[in-house]
Coordinates of C-alpha atoms and ligand atoms in Angstrom, one line a residue:
M25 CA 84.4 111.2 96.2
S26 CA 86.5 109.4 93.5
E27 CA 88.8 110.6 90.8
D28 CA 85.7 110.5 88.6
A29 CA 83.7 112.9 90.8
A30 CA 82.3 116.0 89.2
P31 CA 85.4 117.9 88.2
T32 CA 86.2 121.3 89.7
G33 CA 88.8 123.9 88.9
P34 CA 90.3 124.6 85.5
D35 CA 90.5 122.2 82.5
L36 CA 94.1 121.2 82.6
E37 CA 93.9 119.8 79.1
A38 CA 93.2 123.3 77.8
G39 CA 96.5 124.5 79.4
I40 CA 97.5 126.8 82.2
P41 CA 99.9 129.7 81.8
I42 CA 103.1 128.6 83.4
G43 CA 103.4 131.8 85.5
E44 CA 100.1 131.0 87.2
I45 CA 101.6 128.3 89.4
P46 CA 104.7 129.4 91.3
D47 CA 107.6 127.0 92.0
G48 CA 106.4 124.7 94.8
G49 CA 102.7 125.5 94.0
T50 CA 99.8 123.2 93.3
L51 CA 96.6 123.5 91.4
A52 CA 93.4 121.3 91.6
G53 CA 91.8 120.9 88.2
H54 CA 90.6 118.2 85.9
A55 CA 91.4 116.3 82.8
G56 CA 89.4 113.7 80.9
G57 CA 86.6 114.3 83.3
K58 CA 88.7 113.3 86.3
A59 CA 90.0 115.3 89.3
V60 CA 93.7 116.0 88.8
L61 CA 96.4 117.6 91.0
L62 CA 99.0 119.6 89.1
V63 CA 102.3 120.3 90.9
H64 CA 105.2 122.6 89.9
Q65 CA 108.6 121.6 91.4
G66 CA 111.5 123.6 90.0
K67 CA 111.9 122.7 86.3
E68 CA 109.5 119.8 86.7
W69 CA 105.7 119.5 86.5
F70 CA 103.7 116.6 87.8
A71 CA 100.1 115.6 87.6
I72 CA 98.4 112.8 89.5
G73 CA 94.8 111.9 90.5
A74 CA 93.6 114.4 93.1
V75 CA 91.6 112.0 95.3
C76 CA 93.4 109.8 97.8
S77 CA 92.8 106.1 97.2
H78 CA 92.3 105.4 100.9
Y79 CA 89.1 107.2 101.9
S80 CA 89.0 109.8 99.1
G81 CA 90.9 112.6 100.9
P82 CA 91.6 115.7 98.9
L83 CA 95.3 115.6 97.9
P84 CA 95.4 119.2 96.8
E85 CA 94.9 120.1 100.5
G86 CA 97.8 117.8 101.4
L87 CA 101.5 118.6 101.7
V88 CA 104.1 118.3 98.9
V89 CA 107.4 116.9 100.1
G90 CA 110.0 116.6 97.4
D91 CA 108.5 114.5 94.7
T92 CA 105.7 113.2 96.9
V93 CA 102.4 114.4 98.2
R94 CA 100.9 113.4 101.6
C95 CA 97.2 113.1 102.1
P96 CA 95.7 115.6 104.7
W97 CA 93.4 113.1 106.3
H98 CA 95.5 110.1 107.4
H99 CA 98.9 110.8 106.0
A100 CA 99.2 108.4 103.1
C101 CA 102.0 109.4 100.7
F102 CA 101.9 109.2 96.9
S103 CA 104.7 109.5 94.3
L104 CA 104.2 112.6 92.1
R105 CA 106.2 110.9 89.4
T106 CA 104.2 107.7 89.2
G107 CA 101.1 108.0 91.4
E108 CA 102.3 105.0 93.4
A109 CA 101.0 104.7 96.9
L110 CA 104.3 104.8 98.8
R111 CA 103.0 104.8 102.3
P112 CA 99.9 103.4 103.9
P113 CA 97.1 103.7 104.8
A114 CA 96.6 104.1 101.0
L115 CA 97.2 100.7 99.4
N116 CA 96.2 101.5 95.8
D117 CA 98.0 103.9 93.4
V118 CA 96.3 107.0 92.0
T119 CA 96.4 107.7 88.2
C120 CA 99.5 109.3 86.9
W121 CA 99.0 112.0 84.1
Q122 CA 101.4 113.1 81.4
V123 CA 102.4 116.8 81.4
E124 CA 103.8 118.9 78.6
Q125 CA 105.1 122.5 78.4
R126 CA 104.4 124.4 75.2
A127 CA 104.5 128.1 74.3
G128 CA 104.3 129.4 77.9
K129 CA 101.6 127.0 79.0
V130 CA 101.5 123.7 80.8
Y131 CA 99.1 121.0 79.6
V132 CA 97.9 117.7 81.0
T133 CA 97.8 115.5 77.9
G134 CA 96.5 112.2 79.0
E135 CA 96.9 109.3 81.4
A136 CA 100.5 107.9 81.7
P137 CA 100.8 104.2 80.8
K138 CA 100.1 102.0 83.9
R139 CA 103.0 100.2 85.5
G140 CA 102.2 96.6 84.6
N141 CA 103.0 93.2 86.0
G142 CA 100.2 92.9 88.6
G143 CA 101.7 95.3 91.0
R144 CA 105.2 93.6 90.8
S145 CA 108.0 96.1 90.2
T146 CA 111.6 95.4 89.6
K147 CA 113.4 93.1 92.0
R148 CA 114.9 95.0 94.9
G149 CA 116.9 93.9 98.0
S150 CA 119.7 91.4 98.2
R151 CA 118.0 88.4 99.8
H152 CA 115.3 86.3 98.3
P153 CA 114.3 83.6 100.7
E154 CA 112.7 80.5 99.1
S155 CA 109.4 81.1 100.9
V156 CA 107.9 83.6 103.2
V157 CA 105.2 82.8 105.8
I158 CA 103.2 85.5 107.4
V159 CA 101.2 84.7 110.5
G160 CA 98.2 87.1 110.7
A161 CA 96.5 88.8 107.8
G162 CA 95.7 92.1 109.5
A163 CA 97.2 95.5 108.9
A164 CA 100.8 94.5 109.2
G165 CA 100.5 91.0 107.5
D166 CA 98.6 92.3 104.5
C167 CA 100.9 95.2 103.9
A168 CA 104.0 92.9 104.2
A169 CA 102.6 90.6 101.6
E170 CA 101.7 93.4 99.2
T171 CA 105.1 95.0 99.7
L172 CA 107.0 91.7 99.1
R173 CA 105.3 91.4 95.7
R174 CA 105.7 95.1 94.9
E175 CA 109.4 94.8 95.6
G176 CA 109.6 91.9 93.2
Y177 CA 109.7 88.9 95.5
Q178 CA 108.9 85.8 93.5
G179 CA 109.1 83.0 96.0
R180 CA 106.1 81.2 97.7
L181 CA 104.2 83.6 99.9
R182 CA 101.6 82.3 102.4
L183 CA 99.5 84.3 104.8
Y184 CA 97.9 82.3 107.6
D185 CA 94.8 83.7 109.4
P186 CA 91.8 81.7 110.7
D187 CA 89.6 84.8 110.4
P188 CA 87.4 84.0 107.4
D189 CA 87.1 87.7 106.4
A190 CA 90.7 88.8 106.7
P191 CA 92.3 91.0 105.5
Y192 CA 89.9 93.9 106.1
D193 CA 89.7 97.5 107.2
R194 CA 89.6 97.2 110.9
P195 CA 89.3 100.9 111.9
N196 CA 86.1 101.1 109.9
L197 CA 84.5 98.5 112.1
S198 CA 83.8 101.0 115.0
K199 CA 83.1 103.9 112.7
D200 CA 81.2 104.1 109.4
Y201 CA 80.3 100.4 109.1
L202 CA 79.0 100.3 112.7
A203 CA 77.2 103.6 112.3
G204 CA 75.5 102.3 109.1
T205 CA 77.1 104.8 106.7
A206 CA 79.5 102.3 105.0
S207 CA 78.3 99.2 103.3
E208 CA 79.9 95.8 103.7
D209 CA 81.8 96.1 100.4
W210 CA 83.9 98.9 101.9
I211 CA 85.5 96.5 104.4
P212 CA 87.8 94.1 102.5
L213 CA 91.2 95.7 101.8
H214 CA 91.2 94.2 98.3
P215 CA 89.0 91.9 96.2
P216 CA 90.1 88.2 96.2
E217 CA 91.5 88.5 92.7
F218 CA 94.1 91.0 94.0
Y219 CA 95.7 88.2 96.0
R220 CA 95.2 85.6 93.3
E221 CA 96.9 87.7 90.6
R222 CA 99.9 88.3 93.0
E223 CA 100.0 84.7 94.1
I224 CA 99.6 85.6 97.7
E225 CA 98.1 82.4 99.3
I226 CA 95.7 83.2 102.1
V227 CA 95.2 80.2 104.2
R228 CA 92.1 80.7 106.3
D229 CA 91.2 77.1 107.3
R230 CA 94.2 76.7 109.5
S231 CA 95.8 78.8 112.3
V232 CA 99.3 78.7 113.4
A233 CA 99.8 76.7 116.6
A234 CA 103.5 77.1 117.1
I235 CA 106.6 78.4 115.5
E236 CA 110.0 76.7 115.6
P237 CA 112.6 79.4 114.7
K238 CA 115.6 77.1 114.7
A239 CA 114.0 74.5 112.5
R240 CA 112.5 77.3 110.4
R241 CA 109.1 75.8 110.4
I242 CA 105.6 76.5 111.8
R243 CA 103.2 74.0 113.2
L244 CA 99.6 74.3 112.3
D245 CA 96.6 73.5 114.5
D246 CA 96.0 70.2 112.6
G247 CA 99.6 69.1 113.4
G248 CA 100.9 69.8 109.9
T249 CA 104.2 71.6 109.5
V250 CA 105.3 74.2 107.0
E251 CA 108.9 75.3 106.4
F252 CA 109.8 78.9 105.8
G253 CA 112.8 80.9 104.6
A254 CA 111.6 84.0 106.5
L255 CA 108.7 84.4 108.9
L256 CA 106.7 87.5 109.9
L257 CA 104.6 87.4 113.1
A258 CA 101.7 89.8 112.9
T259 CA 99.1 88.4 115.3
G260 CA 97.8 91.7 116.5
A261 CA 96.0 92.2 119.8
I262 CA 93.2 90.6 121.7
P263 CA 90.4 92.4 123.6
I264 CA 90.7 92.2 127.4
R265 CA 87.5 90.5 128.7
L266 CA 85.6 91.1 131.8
P267 CA 86.0 88.6 134.6
P268 CA 83.8 85.6 133.8
E269 CA 81.7 85.9 137.0
M270 CA 80.5 89.3 135.8
E271 CA 79.1 88.0 132.5
R272 CA 76.3 86.0 134.2
G273 CA 73.3 86.4 132.0
K274 CA 71.7 88.7 129.5
P275 CA 72.6 90.8 127.6
V276 CA 75.6 89.1 126.2
V277 CA 78.7 91.3 126.4
H278 CA 80.1 92.2 123.0
Y279 CA 83.8 92.9 122.3
L280 CA 85.0 94.5 119.0
R281 CA 88.0 93.3 117.2
S282 CA 86.8 91.4 114.1
F283 CA 84.4 92.0 111.3
A284 CA 82.2 89.3 112.7
D285 CA 82.2 91.2 116.1
S286 CA 81.1 94.4 114.3
K287 CA 78.3 92.5 112.4
A288 CA 77.1 91.0 115.7
I289 CA 76.9 94.4 117.3
V290 CA 75.0 95.8 114.3
A291 CA 72.5 92.9 114.6
A292 CA 72.1 93.4 118.3
A293 CA 71.7 97.2 117.9
G294 CA 68.9 96.5 115.4
K295 CA 66.8 95.0 118.3
A296 CA 68.1 97.3 121.1
K297 CA 67.0 100.6 122.5
R298 CA 69.6 101.2 125.3
A299 CA 73.3 100.4 125.1
V300 CA 75.9 100.5 127.9
I301 CA 79.5 100.9 126.8
L302 CA 82.1 99.8 129.3
G303 CA 85.3 101.7 128.9
A304 CA 85.9 105.3 127.6
S305 CA 88.6 104.1 125.3
F306 CA 88.9 105.1 121.6
I307 CA 87.0 102.0 120.6
G308 CA 84.4 102.5 123.4
L309 CA 83.8 106.1 122.4
E310 CA 83.7 105.4 118.6
V311 CA 81.1 102.6 119.3
A312 CA 79.2 105.1 121.4
A313 CA 79.1 107.6 118.5
S314 CA 78.1 104.9 116.0
L315 CA 75.3 103.7 118.2
R316 CA 74.0 107.2 118.7
A317 CA 73.9 107.4 114.8
R318 CA 71.7 104.4 115.1
K319 CA 69.5 106.3 117.6
L320 CA 70.2 104.1 120.6
E321 CA 70.3 105.6 124.1
V322 CA 74.0 105.3 125.1
H323 CA 75.6 105.3 128.5
V324 CA 79.4 105.1 128.9
V325 CA 80.8 103.6 132.1
A326 CA 84.5 104.1 132.9
P327 CA 86.8 104.2 136.0
D328 CA 88.6 107.3 134.7
R329 CA 88.0 110.9 135.6
R330 CA 87.8 111.9 132.0
P331 CA 87.6 110.0 128.7
L332 CA 91.0 109.4 127.0
E333 CA 92.8 111.5 129.6
R334 CA 95.8 109.1 129.8
V335 CA 96.5 109.5 126.1
M336 CA 95.1 112.9 125.2
G337 CA 95.4 114.9 128.5
P338 CA 92.7 116.7 130.4
E339 CA 91.8 119.4 127.8
L340 CA 91.1 117.0 125.0
G341 CA 89.5 114.6 127.5
D342 CA 87.0 117.2 128.6
F343 CA 86.4 118.3 125.0
I344 CA 85.7 114.7 123.9
R345 CA 83.3 114.3 126.8
R346 CA 81.4 117.5 125.9
L347 CA 81.3 116.4 122.3
H348 CA 79.7 113.1 123.2
E349 CA 77.3 114.7 125.6
E350 CA 76.2 117.2 122.9
H351 CA 75.3 114.1 120.9
G352 CA 73.3 112.6 123.8
V353 CA 75.7 110.2 125.4
S354 CA 75.5 109.9 129.2
F355 CA 78.8 109.3 131.1
H356 CA 79.2 107.4 134.4
L357 CA 82.8 108.2 135.2
G358 CA 84.8 107.0 138.2
Q359 CA 82.7 103.9 138.0
K360 CA 83.1 100.2 137.2
P361 CA 80.4 97.6 136.6
S362 CA 79.9 95.1 139.4
G363 CA 77.5 92.8 137.5
I364 CA 75.6 92.4 134.3
D365 CA 72.4 90.4 134.6
G366 CA 68.7 90.5 133.7
G367 CA 69.1 93.4 131.2
V368 CA 70.7 95.6 133.8
V369 CA 74.3 96.7 134.3
T370 CA 74.9 97.4 138.0
L371 CA 77.7 99.8 138.9
E372 CA 79.9 99.6 142.0
N373 CA 78.0 102.6 143.5
G374 CA 74.8 100.6 143.2
A375 CA 73.4 102.5 140.2
R376 CA 71.5 100.3 137.8
L377 CA 71.6 101.0 134.1
P378 CA 69.0 99.1 131.9
A379 CA 70.7 97.7 128.8
D380 CA 69.7 95.6 125.8
L381 CA 73.2 95.9 124.4
V382 CA 76.6 95.9 126.3
V383 CA 79.9 96.5 124.5
A384 CA 83.1 96.4 126.4
G385 CA 86.1 98.4 125.1
I386 CA 88.3 98.0 128.1
G387 CA 91.6 97.6 126.3
V388 CA 93.6 95.0 124.4
R389 CA 96.7 92.9 125.1
P390 CA 99.2 92.0 122.5
N391 CA 98.8 88.5 121.1
I392 CA 102.3 87.3 121.9
E393 CA 101.6 83.7 122.9
L394 CA 103.3 82.1 119.8
A395 CA 106.4 84.3 120.3
E396 CA 106.6 83.5 124.0
R397 CA 106.3 79.7 123.5
A398 CA 108.9 79.9 120.7
G399 CA 111.4 81.5 123.2
L400 CA 111.6 84.8 121.4
S401 CA 112.6 87.8 123.4
V402 CA 109.5 89.4 124.8
D403 CA 108.9 92.5 127.0
R404 CA 105.2 93.5 127.0
G405 CA 105.4 92.8 123.3
V406 CA 107.7 91.0 120.9
V407 CA 111.1 92.8 121.1
V408 CA 112.4 93.7 117.6
D409 CA 115.3 95.7 116.3
E410 CA 115.3 98.6 113.9
R411 CA 114.7 96.3 111.0
L412 CA 111.8 94.6 112.8
Q413 CA 113.8 91.4 113.3
T414 CA 113.0 89.5 116.6
S415 CA 115.7 87.8 118.7
A416 CA 115.5 84.8 116.2
P417 CA 117.3 85.4 112.9
G418 CA 114.9 85.2 110.0
V419 CA 111.8 85.8 112.2
Y420 CA 110.3 89.3 112.1
A421 CA 107.4 90.9 114.0
A422 CA 105.2 93.9 113.2
G423 CA 102.1 95.7 114.3
D424 CA 100.4 95.7 117.6
I425 CA 102.7 93.0 119.0
A426 CA 106.0 94.7 118.2
R427 CA 108.1 96.7 120.6
W428 CA 110.6 98.6 118.6
P429 CA 113.4 101.1 119.3
D430 CA 111.7 104.4 118.5
P431 CA 114.2 107.2 117.6
H432 CA 111.7 109.9 118.2
S433 CA 110.9 109.2 121.9
G434 CA 114.3 107.5 122.4
G435 CA 112.9 104.4 124.0
R436 CA 111.3 101.1 123.0
I437 CA 107.6 101.5 122.3
R438 CA 104.7 99.4 121.3
V439 CA 101.6 101.1 119.9
E440 CA 98.2 100.0 118.6
H441 CA 97.8 102.1 115.5
W442 CA 96.6 101.0 112.1
V443 CA 99.1 103.0 110.0
V444 CA 102.0 102.1 112.2
A445 CA 101.2 98.4 111.8
Q446 CA 100.9 98.8 108.0
R447 CA 104.2 100.7 107.8
Q448 CA 105.9 98.1 109.9
G449 CA 104.6 95.4 107.7
Q450 CA 106.0 97.2 104.8
A451 CA 109.4 97.7 106.6
A452 CA 109.5 94.1 107.7
A453 CA 109.0 92.9 104.1
R454 CA 111.9 95.1 102.9
S455 CA 114.1 93.7 105.7
I456 CA 113.2 90.2 104.7
L457 CA 114.5 91.1 101.2
G458 CA 117.8 92.3 102.7
E459 CA 117.1 96.0 102.4
T460 CA 118.9 97.8 105.2
D461 CA 116.7 100.8 105.9
R462 CA 115.8 101.3 109.6
F463 CA 112.2 101.7 110.7
R464 CA 112.1 105.3 111.7
T465 CA 108.5 106.2 110.9
V466 CA 106.9 108.8 113.2
P467 CA 103.9 107.2 114.9
F468 CA 100.5 108.4 113.6
F469 CA 96.9 107.6 114.4
W470 CA 93.5 109.0 113.9
S471 CA 90.2 108.7 115.6
Q472 CA 86.8 109.9 114.5
H473 CA 83.9 111.0 116.8
Y474 CA 80.8 112.2 114.9
D475 CA 82.1 114.9 112.5
V476 CA 85.3 115.5 114.5
P477 CA 88.5 113.7 113.3
I478 CA 91.4 113.8 115.7
N479 CA 94.9 113.3 114.2
Y480 CA 97.8 112.5 116.4
V481 CA 101.5 112.6 115.4
G482 CA 104.4 111.4 117.6
H483 CA 104.3 109.5 120.9
A484 CA 103.9 110.8 124.4
E485 CA 103.3 108.4 127.3
R486 CA 104.2 111.2 129.7
W487 CA 104.6 114.9 129.3
D488 CA 105.6 118.0 131.4
S489 CA 103.1 120.4 129.8
I490 CA 100.3 120.6 127.3
D491 CA 100.0 123.6 125.0
V492 CA 96.5 124.2 123.5
D493 CA 96.7 126.4 120.4
G494 CA 93.4 127.4 119.0
N495 CA 89.9 126.6 120.1
L496 CA 88.8 123.0 120.8
D497 CA 85.1 123.8 120.7
G498 CA 85.5 125.9 117.6
R499 CA 87.0 122.7 116.0
D500 CA 90.3 124.4 115.1
C501 CA 93.0 123.3 117.4
A502 CA 96.5 121.8 117.9
V503 CA 97.3 120.3 121.3
R504 CA 101.1 119.9 121.8
F505 CA 102.5 117.5 124.4
R506 CA 105.9 118.7 125.6
A507 CA 108.8 117.5 127.7
G508 CA 110.9 120.6 128.5
E509 CA 111.4 122.3 125.1
R510 CA 110.7 119.1 123.1
T511 CA 107.4 118.5 121.4
L512 CA 106.7 114.8 121.8
A513 CA 103.4 114.7 120.1
V514 CA 100.7 116.9 118.5
A515 CA 97.0 116.2 118.3
T516 CA 95.0 118.3 115.8
I517 CA 91.4 118.9 115.0
Y518 CA 90.9 120.3 111.5
R519 CA 94.5 121.4 111.3
D520 CA 95.6 118.8 108.8
R521 CA 98.5 120.8 107.2
E522 CA 99.9 121.4 110.7
S523 CA 99.7 117.7 111.4
L524 CA 101.5 116.9 108.2
E525 CA 104.2 119.6 108.8
T526 CA 104.7 118.2 112.3
E527 CA 105.3 114.7 110.9
V528 CA 107.8 116.0 108.4
S529 CA 109.7 118.0 111.0
M530 CA 109.8 115.1 113.4
E531 CA 111.1 112.9 110.6
A532 CA 113.8 115.4 109.8
A533 CA 114.8 115.5 113.5
V534 CA 115.9 111.8 113.3
G535 CA 116.9 111.7 109.7
A536 CA 114.0 109.5 108.7
Ligands
FAD30 C1 87.4 98.5 116.0 C2 88.7 99.0 115.8 C3 88.9 100.3 115.4 C4 90.2 100.8 115.3 N1 90.4 102.1 114.8 C5 91.6 102.6 114.7 C6 91.8 103.9 114.2 O1 90.9 104.6 113.9 N2 93.1 104.3 114.0 C7 94.2 103.6 114.3 O2 95.3 104.0 114.2 N3 94.0 102.3 114.8 C8 92.8 101.8 115.0 N4 92.6 100.5 115.5 C9 93.8 99.7 115.8 C10 94.3 99.0 114.6 O3 93.3 98.3 113.9 C11 95.4 98.0 115.0 O4 96.4 98.8 115.5 C12 95.9 97.2 113.8 O5 94.9 96.5 113.2 C13 97.0 96.3 114.2 O6 97.4 95.6 113.1 P1 98.1 94.1 113.3 O7 98.4 93.7 111.9 O8 99.2 94.2 114.3 O9 96.9 93.2 113.9 P2 95.5 92.9 113.3 O10 95.1 93.9 112.3 O11 94.7 92.7 114.6 O12 95.7 91.5 112.6 C14 96.2 90.4 113.3 C15 95.6 89.1 112.6 O13 96.3 88.0 113.2 C16 95.4 86.9 113.2 N5 95.9 85.9 114.1 C17 96.0 85.9 115.4 N6 96.5 84.8 115.9 C18 96.8 84.0 114.8 C19 97.4 82.7 114.6 N7 97.8 81.9 115.7 N8 97.5 82.2 113.4 C20 97.1 82.9 112.3 N9 96.6 84.1 112.4 C21 96.4 84.7 113.7 C22 94.1 87.5 113.6 O14 93.0 86.8 113.2 C23 94.1 88.9 112.9 O15 93.4 88.9 111.7 C24 91.3 100.0 115.6 C25 91.1 98.7 116.1 C26 89.9 98.2 116.2 C27 89.6 96.8 116.7
FES31 S1 91.9 109.5 102.9 FE1 94.0 109.8 102.4 S2 95.1 108.7 103.9 FE2 93.0 108.4 104.4

């Protein structure tokens, strides 16, 4: 659905009696043939496009917080005053509409003039380094570059990434794209002209071989050097591979991190009948669901007792297993492969699973080699402070590699979540410009299995108890992970408002 989708609700250009929408209330309607959300806040009225610019989530079902609205699906946040996409995963603004009050009615009168200058807003921040270099054009790197320009940074801005397709929508690679329900043109985060207009140089024919923080320069793989005023490291994570002796013959084992990896699995799936997935991780299970959508026979092999138990606990783990079994997936749990050869995956218990396609989703490790070699402080990730700065002044890190002080859990954490990486990219960009806000975002991720989305707010590596509120099999549930009286994290299925409300209350608890 887009803002242009067949309009529902009242015609807001014809006017709505003011008394029909109470203070704090919202109304979904249309204007100029487009879906519009009308919001009443005290003496003010706002109207913006009703369809989230990320994956078209319905903003009228979201949560209004002050003069913003948060999307119910993946928690993007838009300004009600301007339509500006304030927080990822949405990267594009929605339309802002003008509102007038006359004779007891409120009218949406037309689109507000667009904010111009190619996404550049007025200069903010106190520092303007001569040049910024970003290593890695993934979630964090892309968002940092966009934010620098949005915040008015006018210096030279270069984004290095050897991946010819970057930047793109990585979460989609195991979901709709792999299932065959999203076309290739969904995958880029923006068209090439977006970067050209903003003078964001994406350098794809070189990768960064070393960084030299004291000299403030990077060394490229061809030996060339580039100086920087500020540097952001956003090199992401690398899939863990099986021991080489296990990958003896056919079929080739696939891993999934890049667009090219996803395309290779799609090509292999086209010729395959039976797939074996190694690892009951988020990626492994999403791949299983997508390959079932392509009608392959799918077996999942994992050493765990339950899928995702370490992150989601036993109740959700059992539910996810049932869900996949209902869709025809066979599990081989408590098992590891002992060899892959001749079209067969052999398990440690001697079982032999025929396979034309094998995908391993057995975890990732943060890509911290550049940071380690540069002598930055590293502790199972690149150690950063509340402003995402590493132990070297002027060098920042964000995304899957960053271990940051998380005020919610009270410790340093590192996560592998798309939205967190994007928001850290945004925060690092602001720090580079001398803004002093601390990164206090509540971690959030989502995962999609068939028609069941799971939203997770907070962070719980360990917990004392799990409270299941609602009915998992009825697809209406909140699972709370607690330590004593504290709620550390909440996973929800079709309880989007509750997920948003949890996020807001967790933010309030730390003054975010
Ligand atoms: C298939 C898949 C599905 C996912 N689904 C979800 C999901 O549903 N929800 C969720 O929250 N998270 C999901 N994730 C995780 C999410 O994508 C990551 O957390 C996020 O991409 C991390 O962002 P990042 O910027 O740290 O790294 P990345 O997005 O991985 O980007 C890092 C970039 O750095 C580049 N790079 C590496 N080394 C160098 C170098 N030396 N020089 C230059 N460039 C370099 C790489 O080529 C890469 O493009 C998924 C991940 C995958 C792989
Ligand atoms: S659809 Fe709105 S945040 Fe994803």
